[in-house]
Coordinates of C-alpha atoms in Angstrom, one line a residue:
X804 CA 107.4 114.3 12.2
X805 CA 108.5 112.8 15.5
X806 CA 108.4 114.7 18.8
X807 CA 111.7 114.2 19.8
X808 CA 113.3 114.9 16.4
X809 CA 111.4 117.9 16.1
X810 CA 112.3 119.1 19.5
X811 CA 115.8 118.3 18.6
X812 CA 115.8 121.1 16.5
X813 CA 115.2 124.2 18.2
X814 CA 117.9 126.1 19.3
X815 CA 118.6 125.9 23.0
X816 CA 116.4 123.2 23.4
X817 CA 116.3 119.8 26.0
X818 CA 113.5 117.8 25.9
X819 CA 112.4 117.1 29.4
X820 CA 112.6 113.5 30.7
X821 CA 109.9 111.5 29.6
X822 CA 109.1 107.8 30.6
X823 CA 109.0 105.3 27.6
X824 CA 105.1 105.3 27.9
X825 CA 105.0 109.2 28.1
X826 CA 107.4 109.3 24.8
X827 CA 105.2 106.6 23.0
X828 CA 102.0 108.6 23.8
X829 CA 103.5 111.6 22.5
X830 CA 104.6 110.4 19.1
X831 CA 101.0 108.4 18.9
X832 CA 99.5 111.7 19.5
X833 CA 102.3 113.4 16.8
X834 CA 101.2 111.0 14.2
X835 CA 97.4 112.0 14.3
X836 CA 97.8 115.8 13.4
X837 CA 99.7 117.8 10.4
X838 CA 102.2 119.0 12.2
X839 CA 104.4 118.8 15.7
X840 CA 105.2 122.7 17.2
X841 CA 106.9 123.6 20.4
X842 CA 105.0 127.0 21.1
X843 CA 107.0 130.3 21.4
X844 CA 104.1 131.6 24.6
X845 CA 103.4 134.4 22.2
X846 CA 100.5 133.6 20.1
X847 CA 98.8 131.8 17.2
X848 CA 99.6 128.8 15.2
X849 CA 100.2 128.9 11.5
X850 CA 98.5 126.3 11.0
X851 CA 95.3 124.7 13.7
X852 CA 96.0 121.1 12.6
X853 CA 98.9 121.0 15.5
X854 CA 100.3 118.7 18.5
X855 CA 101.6 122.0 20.6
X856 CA 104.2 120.9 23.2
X857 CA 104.4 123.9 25.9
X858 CA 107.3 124.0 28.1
X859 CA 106.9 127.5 29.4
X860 CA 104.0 129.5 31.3
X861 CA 102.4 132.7 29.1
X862 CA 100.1 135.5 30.1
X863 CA 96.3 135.6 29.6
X864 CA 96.7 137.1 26.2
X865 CA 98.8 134.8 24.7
X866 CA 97.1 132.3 26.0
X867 CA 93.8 132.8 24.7
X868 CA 95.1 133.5 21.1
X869 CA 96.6 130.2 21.1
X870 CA 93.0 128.3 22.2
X871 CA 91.8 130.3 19.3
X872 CA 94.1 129.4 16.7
X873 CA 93.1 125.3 17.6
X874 CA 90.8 123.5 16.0
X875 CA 89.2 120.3 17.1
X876 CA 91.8 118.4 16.2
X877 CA 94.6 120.1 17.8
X878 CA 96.1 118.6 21.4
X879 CA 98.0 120.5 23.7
X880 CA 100.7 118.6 25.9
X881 CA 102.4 119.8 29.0
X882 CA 105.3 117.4 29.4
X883 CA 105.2 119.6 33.0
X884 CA 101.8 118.7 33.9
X885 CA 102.5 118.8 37.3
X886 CA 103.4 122.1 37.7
X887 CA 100.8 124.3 39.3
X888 CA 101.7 127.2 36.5
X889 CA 100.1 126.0 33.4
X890 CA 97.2 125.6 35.6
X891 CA 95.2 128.6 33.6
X892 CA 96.1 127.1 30.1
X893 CA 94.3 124.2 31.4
X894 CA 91.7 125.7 32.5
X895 CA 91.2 126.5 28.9
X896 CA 91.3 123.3 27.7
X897 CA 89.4 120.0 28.2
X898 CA 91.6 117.9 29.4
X899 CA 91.8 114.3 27.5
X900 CA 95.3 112.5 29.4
X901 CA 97.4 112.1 31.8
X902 CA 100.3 110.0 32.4
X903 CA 102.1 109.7 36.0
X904 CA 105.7 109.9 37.1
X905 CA 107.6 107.3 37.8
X906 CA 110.8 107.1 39.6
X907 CA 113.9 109.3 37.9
X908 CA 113.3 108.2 34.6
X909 CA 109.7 109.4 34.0
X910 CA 109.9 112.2 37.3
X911 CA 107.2 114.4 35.3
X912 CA 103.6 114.4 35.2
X913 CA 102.2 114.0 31.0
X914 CA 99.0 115.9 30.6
X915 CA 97.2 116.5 27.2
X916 CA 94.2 118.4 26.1
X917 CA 91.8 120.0 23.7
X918 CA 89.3 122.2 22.5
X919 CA 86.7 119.2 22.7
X920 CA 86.4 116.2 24.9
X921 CA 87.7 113.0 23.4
X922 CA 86.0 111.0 21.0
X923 CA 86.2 108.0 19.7
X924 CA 88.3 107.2 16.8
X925 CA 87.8 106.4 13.5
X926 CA 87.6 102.5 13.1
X927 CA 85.5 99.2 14.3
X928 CA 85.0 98.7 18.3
X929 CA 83.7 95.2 19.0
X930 CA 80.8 95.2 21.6
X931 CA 82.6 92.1 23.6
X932 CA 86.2 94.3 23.5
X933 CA 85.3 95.4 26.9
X934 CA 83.1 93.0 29.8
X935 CA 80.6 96.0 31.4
X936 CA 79.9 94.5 35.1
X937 CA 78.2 95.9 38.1
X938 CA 77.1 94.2 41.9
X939 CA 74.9 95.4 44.9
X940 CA 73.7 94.5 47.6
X941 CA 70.6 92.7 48.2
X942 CA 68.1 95.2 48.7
X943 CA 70.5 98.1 48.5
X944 CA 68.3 98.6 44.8
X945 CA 64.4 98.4 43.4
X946 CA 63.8 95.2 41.2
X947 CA 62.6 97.2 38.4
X948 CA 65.4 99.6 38.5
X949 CA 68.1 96.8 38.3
X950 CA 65.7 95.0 35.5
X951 CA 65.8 98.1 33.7
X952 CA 69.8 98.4 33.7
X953 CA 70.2 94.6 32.7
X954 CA 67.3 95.1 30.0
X955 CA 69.3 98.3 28.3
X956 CA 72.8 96.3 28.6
X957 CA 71.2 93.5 26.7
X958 CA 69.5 95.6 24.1
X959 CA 72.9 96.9 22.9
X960 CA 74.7 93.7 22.7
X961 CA 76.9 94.9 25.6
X962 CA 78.5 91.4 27.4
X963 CA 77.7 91.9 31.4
X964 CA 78.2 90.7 34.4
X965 CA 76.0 91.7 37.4
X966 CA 76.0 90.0 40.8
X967 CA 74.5 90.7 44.0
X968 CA 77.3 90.9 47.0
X969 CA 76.2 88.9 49.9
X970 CA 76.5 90.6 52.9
X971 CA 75.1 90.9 56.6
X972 CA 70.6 90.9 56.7
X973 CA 70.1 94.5 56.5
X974 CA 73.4 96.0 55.8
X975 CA 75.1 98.2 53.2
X976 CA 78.1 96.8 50.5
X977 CA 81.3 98.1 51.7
X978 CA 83.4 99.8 49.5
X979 CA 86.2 97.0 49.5
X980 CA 83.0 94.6 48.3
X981 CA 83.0 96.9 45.1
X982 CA 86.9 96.8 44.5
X983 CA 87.4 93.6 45.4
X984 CA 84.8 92.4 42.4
X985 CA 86.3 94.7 39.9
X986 CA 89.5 92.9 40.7
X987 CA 88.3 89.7 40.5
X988 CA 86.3 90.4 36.8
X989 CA 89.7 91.8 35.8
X990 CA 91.4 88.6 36.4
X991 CA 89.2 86.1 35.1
X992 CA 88.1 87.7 31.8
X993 CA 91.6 89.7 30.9
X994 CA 89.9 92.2 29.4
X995 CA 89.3 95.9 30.0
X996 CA 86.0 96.0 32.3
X997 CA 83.4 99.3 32.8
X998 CA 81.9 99.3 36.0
X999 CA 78.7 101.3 36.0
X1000 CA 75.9 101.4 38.7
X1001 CA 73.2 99.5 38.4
X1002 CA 71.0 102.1 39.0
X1003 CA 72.5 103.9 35.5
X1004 CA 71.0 103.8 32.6
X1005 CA 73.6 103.1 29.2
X1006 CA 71.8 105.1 26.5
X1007 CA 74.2 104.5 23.6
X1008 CA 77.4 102.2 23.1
X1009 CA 80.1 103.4 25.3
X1010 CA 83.1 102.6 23.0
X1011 CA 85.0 105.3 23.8
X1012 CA 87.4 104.0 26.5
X1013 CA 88.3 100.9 24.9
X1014 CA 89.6 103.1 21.6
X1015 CA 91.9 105.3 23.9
X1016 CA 94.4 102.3 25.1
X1017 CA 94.6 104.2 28.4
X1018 CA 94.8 102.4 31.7
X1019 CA 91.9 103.9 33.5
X1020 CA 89.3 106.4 32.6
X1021 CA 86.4 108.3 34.3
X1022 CA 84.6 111.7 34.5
X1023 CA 85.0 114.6 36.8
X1024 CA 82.4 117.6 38.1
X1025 CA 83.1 121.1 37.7
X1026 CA 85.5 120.9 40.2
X1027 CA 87.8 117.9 39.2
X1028 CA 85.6 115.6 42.0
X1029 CA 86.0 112.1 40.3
X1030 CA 82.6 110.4 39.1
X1031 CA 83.0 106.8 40.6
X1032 CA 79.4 105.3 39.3
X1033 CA 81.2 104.8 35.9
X1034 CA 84.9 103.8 35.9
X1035 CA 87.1 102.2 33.2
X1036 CA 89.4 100.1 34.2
X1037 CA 92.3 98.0 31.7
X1038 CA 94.3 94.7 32.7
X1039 CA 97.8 96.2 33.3
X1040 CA 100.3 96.3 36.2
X1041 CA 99.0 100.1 37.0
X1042 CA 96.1 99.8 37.0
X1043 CA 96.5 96.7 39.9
X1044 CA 98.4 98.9 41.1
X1045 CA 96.1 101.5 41.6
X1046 CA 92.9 99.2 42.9
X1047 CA 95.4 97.5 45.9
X1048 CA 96.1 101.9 46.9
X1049 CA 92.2 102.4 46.7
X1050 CA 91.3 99.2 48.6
X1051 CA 94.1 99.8 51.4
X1052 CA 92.4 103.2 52.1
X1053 CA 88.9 101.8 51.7
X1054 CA 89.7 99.5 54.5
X1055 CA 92.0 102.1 56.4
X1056 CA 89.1 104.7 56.4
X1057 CA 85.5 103.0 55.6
X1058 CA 83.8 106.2 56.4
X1059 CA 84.9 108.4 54.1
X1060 CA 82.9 109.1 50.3
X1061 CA 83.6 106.5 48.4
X1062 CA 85.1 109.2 45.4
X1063 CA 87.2 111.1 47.9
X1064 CA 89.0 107.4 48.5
X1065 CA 89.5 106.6 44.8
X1066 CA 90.7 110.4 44.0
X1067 CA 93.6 109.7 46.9
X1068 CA 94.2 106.3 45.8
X1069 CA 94.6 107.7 42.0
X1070 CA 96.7 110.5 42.8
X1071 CA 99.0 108.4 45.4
X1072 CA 99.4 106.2 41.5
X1073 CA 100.2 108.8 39.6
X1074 CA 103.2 109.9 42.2
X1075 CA 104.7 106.2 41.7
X1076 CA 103.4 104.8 38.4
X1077 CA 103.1 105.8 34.6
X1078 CA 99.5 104.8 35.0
X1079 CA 97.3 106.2 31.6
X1080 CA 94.3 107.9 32.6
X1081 CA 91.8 109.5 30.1
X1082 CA 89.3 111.7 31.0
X1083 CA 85.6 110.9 29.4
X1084 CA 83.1 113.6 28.1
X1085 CA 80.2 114.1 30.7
X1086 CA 78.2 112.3 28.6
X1087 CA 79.5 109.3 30.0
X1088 CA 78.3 110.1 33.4
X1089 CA 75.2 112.6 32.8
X1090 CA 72.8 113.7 36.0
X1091 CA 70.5 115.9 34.3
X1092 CA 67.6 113.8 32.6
X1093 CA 66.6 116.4 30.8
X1094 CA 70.0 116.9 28.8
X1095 CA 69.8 115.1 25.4
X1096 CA 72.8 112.3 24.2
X1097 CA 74.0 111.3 27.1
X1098 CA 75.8 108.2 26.8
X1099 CA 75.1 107.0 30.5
X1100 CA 72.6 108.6 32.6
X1101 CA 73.2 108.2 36.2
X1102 CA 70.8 108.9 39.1
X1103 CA 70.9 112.8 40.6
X1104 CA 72.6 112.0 44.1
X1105 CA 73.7 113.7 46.8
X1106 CA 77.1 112.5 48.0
X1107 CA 77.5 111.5 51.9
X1108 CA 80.2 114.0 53.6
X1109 CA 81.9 113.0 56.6
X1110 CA 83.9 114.9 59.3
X1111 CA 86.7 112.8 59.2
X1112 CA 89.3 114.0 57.0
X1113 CA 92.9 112.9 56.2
X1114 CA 95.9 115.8 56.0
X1115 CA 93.1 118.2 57.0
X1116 CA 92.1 117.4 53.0
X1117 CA 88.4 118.0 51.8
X1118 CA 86.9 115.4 50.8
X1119 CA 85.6 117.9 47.6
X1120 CA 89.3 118.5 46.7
X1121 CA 89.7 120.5 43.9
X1122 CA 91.5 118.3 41.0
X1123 CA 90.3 120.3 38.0
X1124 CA 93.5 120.4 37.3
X1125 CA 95.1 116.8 37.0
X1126 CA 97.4 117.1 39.6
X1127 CA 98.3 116.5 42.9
X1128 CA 97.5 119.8 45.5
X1129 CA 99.1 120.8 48.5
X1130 CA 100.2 118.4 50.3
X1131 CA 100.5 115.9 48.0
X1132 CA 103.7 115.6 46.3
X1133 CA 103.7 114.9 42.5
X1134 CA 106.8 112.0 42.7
X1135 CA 107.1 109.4 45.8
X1136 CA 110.8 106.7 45.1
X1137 CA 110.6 104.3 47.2
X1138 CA 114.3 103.8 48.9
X1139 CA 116.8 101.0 49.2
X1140 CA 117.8 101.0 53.0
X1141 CA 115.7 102.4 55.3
X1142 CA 117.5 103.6 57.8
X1143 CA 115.5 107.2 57.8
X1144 CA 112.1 107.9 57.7
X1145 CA 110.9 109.1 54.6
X1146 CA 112.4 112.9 53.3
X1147 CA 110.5 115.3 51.2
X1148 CA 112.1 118.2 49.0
X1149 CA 110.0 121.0 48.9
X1150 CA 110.6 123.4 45.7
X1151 CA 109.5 127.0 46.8
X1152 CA 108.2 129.7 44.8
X1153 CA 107.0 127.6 42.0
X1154 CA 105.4 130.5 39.7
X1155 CA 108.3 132.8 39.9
X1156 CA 110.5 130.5 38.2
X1157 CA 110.8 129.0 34.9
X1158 CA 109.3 125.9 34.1
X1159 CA 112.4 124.0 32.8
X1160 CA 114.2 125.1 35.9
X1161 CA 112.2 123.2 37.9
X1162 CA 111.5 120.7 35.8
X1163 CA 115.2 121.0 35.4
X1164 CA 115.7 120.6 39.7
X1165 CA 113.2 118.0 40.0
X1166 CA 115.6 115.8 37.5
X1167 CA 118.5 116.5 39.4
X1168 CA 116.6 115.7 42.9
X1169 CA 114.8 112.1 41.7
X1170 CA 118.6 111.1 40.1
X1171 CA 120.3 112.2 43.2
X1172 CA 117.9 109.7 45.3
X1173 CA 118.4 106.9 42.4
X1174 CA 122.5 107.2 43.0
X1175 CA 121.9 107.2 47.2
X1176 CA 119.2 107.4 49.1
X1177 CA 121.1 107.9 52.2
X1178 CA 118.7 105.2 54.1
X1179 CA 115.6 107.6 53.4
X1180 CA 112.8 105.1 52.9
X1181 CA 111.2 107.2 50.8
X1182 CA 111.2 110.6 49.0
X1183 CA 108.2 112.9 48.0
X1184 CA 109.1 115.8 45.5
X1185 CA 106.1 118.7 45.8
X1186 CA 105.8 121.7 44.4
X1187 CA 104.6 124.5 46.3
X1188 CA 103.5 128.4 44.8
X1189 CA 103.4 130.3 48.8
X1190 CA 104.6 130.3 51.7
X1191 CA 101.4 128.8 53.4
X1192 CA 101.6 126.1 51.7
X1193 CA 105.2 125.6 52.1
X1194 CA 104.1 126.2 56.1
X1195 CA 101.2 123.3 55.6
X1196 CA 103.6 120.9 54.4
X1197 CA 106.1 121.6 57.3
X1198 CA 103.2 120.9 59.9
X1199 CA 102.3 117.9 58.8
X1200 CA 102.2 115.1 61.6
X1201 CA 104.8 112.5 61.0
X1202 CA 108.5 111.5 61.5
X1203 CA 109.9 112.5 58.3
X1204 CA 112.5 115.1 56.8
X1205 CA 111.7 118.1 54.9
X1206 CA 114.2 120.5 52.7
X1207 CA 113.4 123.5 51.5
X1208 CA 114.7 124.0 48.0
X1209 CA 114.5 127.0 45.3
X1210 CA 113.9 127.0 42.0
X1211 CA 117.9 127.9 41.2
X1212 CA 119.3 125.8 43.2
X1213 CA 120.8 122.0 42.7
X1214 CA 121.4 118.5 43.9
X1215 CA 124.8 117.0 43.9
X1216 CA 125.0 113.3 43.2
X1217 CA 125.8 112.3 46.9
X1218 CA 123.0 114.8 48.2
X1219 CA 121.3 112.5 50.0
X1220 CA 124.1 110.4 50.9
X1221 CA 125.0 113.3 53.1
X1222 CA 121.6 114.2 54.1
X1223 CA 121.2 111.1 55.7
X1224 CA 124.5 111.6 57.5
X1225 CA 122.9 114.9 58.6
X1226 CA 119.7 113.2 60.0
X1227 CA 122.0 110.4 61.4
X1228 CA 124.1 113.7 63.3
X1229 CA 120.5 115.1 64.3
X1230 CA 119.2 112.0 65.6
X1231 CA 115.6 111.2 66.1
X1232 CA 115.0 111.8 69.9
X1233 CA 117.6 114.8 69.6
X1234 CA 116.2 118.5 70.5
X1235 CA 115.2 121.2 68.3
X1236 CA 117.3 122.8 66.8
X1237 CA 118.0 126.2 66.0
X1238 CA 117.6 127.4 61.8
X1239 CA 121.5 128.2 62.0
X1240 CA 122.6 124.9 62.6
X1241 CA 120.6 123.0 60.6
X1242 CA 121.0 125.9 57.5
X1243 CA 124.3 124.9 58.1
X1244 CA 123.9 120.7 58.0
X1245 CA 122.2 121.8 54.3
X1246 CA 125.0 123.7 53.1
X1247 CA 127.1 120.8 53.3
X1248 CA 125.3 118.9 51.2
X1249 CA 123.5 121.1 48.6
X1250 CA 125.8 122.5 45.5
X1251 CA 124.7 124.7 42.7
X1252 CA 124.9 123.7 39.4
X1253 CA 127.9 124.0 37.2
X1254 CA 128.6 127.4 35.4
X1255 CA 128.2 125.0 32.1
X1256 CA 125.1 123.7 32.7
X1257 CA 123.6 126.3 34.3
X1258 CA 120.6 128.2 32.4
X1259 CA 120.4 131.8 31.6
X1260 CA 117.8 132.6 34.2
X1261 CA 119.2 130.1 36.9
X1262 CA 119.8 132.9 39.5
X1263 CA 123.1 133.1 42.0
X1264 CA 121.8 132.3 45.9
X1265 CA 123.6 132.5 48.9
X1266 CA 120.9 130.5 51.6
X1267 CA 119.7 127.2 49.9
X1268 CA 117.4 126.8 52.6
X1269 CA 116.8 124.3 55.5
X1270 CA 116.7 120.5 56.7
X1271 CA 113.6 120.5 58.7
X1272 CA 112.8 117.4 60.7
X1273 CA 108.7 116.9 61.0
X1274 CA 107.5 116.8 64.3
X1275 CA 106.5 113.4 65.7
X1276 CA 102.9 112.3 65.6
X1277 CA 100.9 111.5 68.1

């Protein structure tokens, strides 16, 4: 049965707003199991063969006797992946998908998982469906380790292209060598193309990516940090997309890891576009020699740190999650006239609140921007779960706006519109100015949302917050 017709169907419920390639994904994945359930958050399935869509948080319990009642080939989808609350159902899962937002027709984050990694599909893979390339620098590699990786490419039919990079006598390829050639093999052979590291070894036929139809795919460690010797990349608009982001911070900050670059670059795409990425088994990107059936085996490395940090991030930033962390928002529109630096709504108190209600908010928000963006340049929609890191998104260096939103509260139309007339009033070499004042500028432009459309839980506030201005950078 289809998702959306299945959805239909239960009482008091709206199917969040899904992009047309979130919607598609979901009815692919509806099509491959039994049966299509929106889980109650109380317990079991009655039956394992299931797509479960879960729109609401549940306890530990519950929880755990619904990973119990899946089998293998049961998915789980969170059309609210980017809210920090499912976090401990994922943590449950293995993750297989995620799709990112895009502007207010797609505002949410699509994440699916399992009880298993992903595998490949019944059916016939051709060896050539994919071009498996690699490049280094001259001497940055032993002869007979690079002989060995060509030998083992050759052996299992796989169609390669490896090239050395020229560079300076005696220096190291830059990491905009390595994402300018992936580019390039992009464009001239139009087909999906598997970078690896020449000093890998590829075991056994890596088919897997090129069955998922995804637009990038890749492994993470134990604590979400992206695997970049082995990356899967498709000929689409997104993923372009996402190689100009990672080669504009490549050249922006060439001293930072290479993987800390591509996780920012990845998660900066999934705020903007409804790029497809899949997660692949650690088989595909195995360290341990000693562990049998790996796929690729890649060389045991330590990876380089570096002081120098951006948004006082770590460069091991924990992703185990799939989603963007404090203080990375989850959406980023780009504006119409911009008149205003760029204006982020911060949605407080994440985990006390339903999950449709802020889903709900975040709707309203990125359709409020669509209608007027009152000259913002931009807007960023995060979700925060405390007040510290509410407090770490309000210290951040820059010129922008920040309001302070709760969970119950809502957007009129012209929201912005008036917003910008409030940051117009303000003015950007104006003073400080005191909370009553500008709780005041906030009122004016913030309603609540109609007694009809209101939910059950949507609580009745008197303070919707604050516009904050960000201080200026130095």
């Amino acid at each position: 049965m289809n998702l959306l017709d299945e959805a239909s169907i239960v009482p008091g419920f709206e199917m969040p707003r899904l992009g047309a390639a979130q919607r598609c994904r979901l009815q692919q994945l509806s099509q491959r199991v039994a049966e299509t359930v929106v889980w109650d958050g109380v317990g079991a399935l009655p039956r394992p063969d299931a797509l479960v869509v879960v729109l609401e948080p549940a306890n530990a319990a519950h929880v755990e006797a619904l990973v119990r009642s899946l089998d293998r080939g049961s998915i789980v989808a969170l059309p609210f992946g980017e809210n920090p609350v499912f976090d401990p159902i994922k943590s449950k899962l293995v993750a297989h998908g995620l799709i990112g937002a895009e502007g207010a027709e797609a505002p949410h984050q699509l994440w699916w998982g399992s009880v298993e990694p992903l595998r490949p599909r019944t059916g016939i893979y051709r060896r050539d469906g994919a071009l498996f390339v690699s490049c280094y620098a001259r001497g940055s590699i032993p002869e007979p380790t690079l002989a060995r990786f060509c030998a083992h490419l050759e052996l299992l039919g796989l169609d390669s292209v490896v090239e050395e990079i020229a560079t300076d006598a005696g220096s190291m390829m830059r990491g905009t060598d390595k994402i300018d050639f992936i580019t390039r093999q992009l464009n001239v052979s139009m087909r999906p193309v598997f970078w690896i590291d020449p000093a890998a070894i590829v075991r056994q036929l890596p088919l897997l990516p090129q069955s998922l139809g995804c637009d990038v795919a890749f492994c993470h460690r134990g604590r979400g940090e992206i695997e970049t010797r082995a990356l899967f990349f498709r000929p689409t608009a997104t993923t372009n997309a996402l190689l100009e982001v990672w080669h504009r911070l490549s050249m922006a900050y060439p001293d930072l890891p290479e993987h800390f670059l591509f996780d920012q670059a990845w998660i900066l795409t999934c705020a903007q576009r409804s790029i497809e990425t899949a997660w692949l088994p650690g088989s595909y990107a195995e360290c341990d020699p000693v562990i049998r059936g790996a796929t690729i085996e890649l060389e045991t490395m330590a990876r380089a740190r570096n002081s120098r940090q951006p948004f006082d991030l770590d460069p091991a930033i924990d992703r185990r999650f799939g989603r963007a962390q404090t203080p990375e928002p989850h959406l980023i529109m780009p504006g119409t006239d911009w008149r205003h630096r760029p204006i982020m709504v911060v949605i407080r108190d994440v985990q006390a609140a339903s999950a449709r209600d802020v889903g709900a908010l975040v709707e309203c928000i990125a359709s409020a921007f669509e209608a007027d963006a009152g000259g913002f340049c931009r807007l960023e929609i995060m979700l925060c779960t405390s007040d510290d890191e509410v407090a770490s998104v309000v210290r951040l260096d820059g010129e922008g706006w920040v309001v302070l939103a709760g969970a119950d509260e809502w957007f009129a139309p012209d929201a912005f519109a008036a917003l910008g007339r409030a940051a117009e009033a303000i003015g950007p070499g104006s003073p400080e100015h005191d909370g009553s004042m500008v709780a005041d500028v906030k009122n004016s432009v913030v309603s609540f949302a109609p007694p009809e459309i209101q939910a059950p839980a949507r609580r009745e506030v008197t303070h919707p917050g604050a516009l904050l201005r960000r201080p200026m950078g130095s």
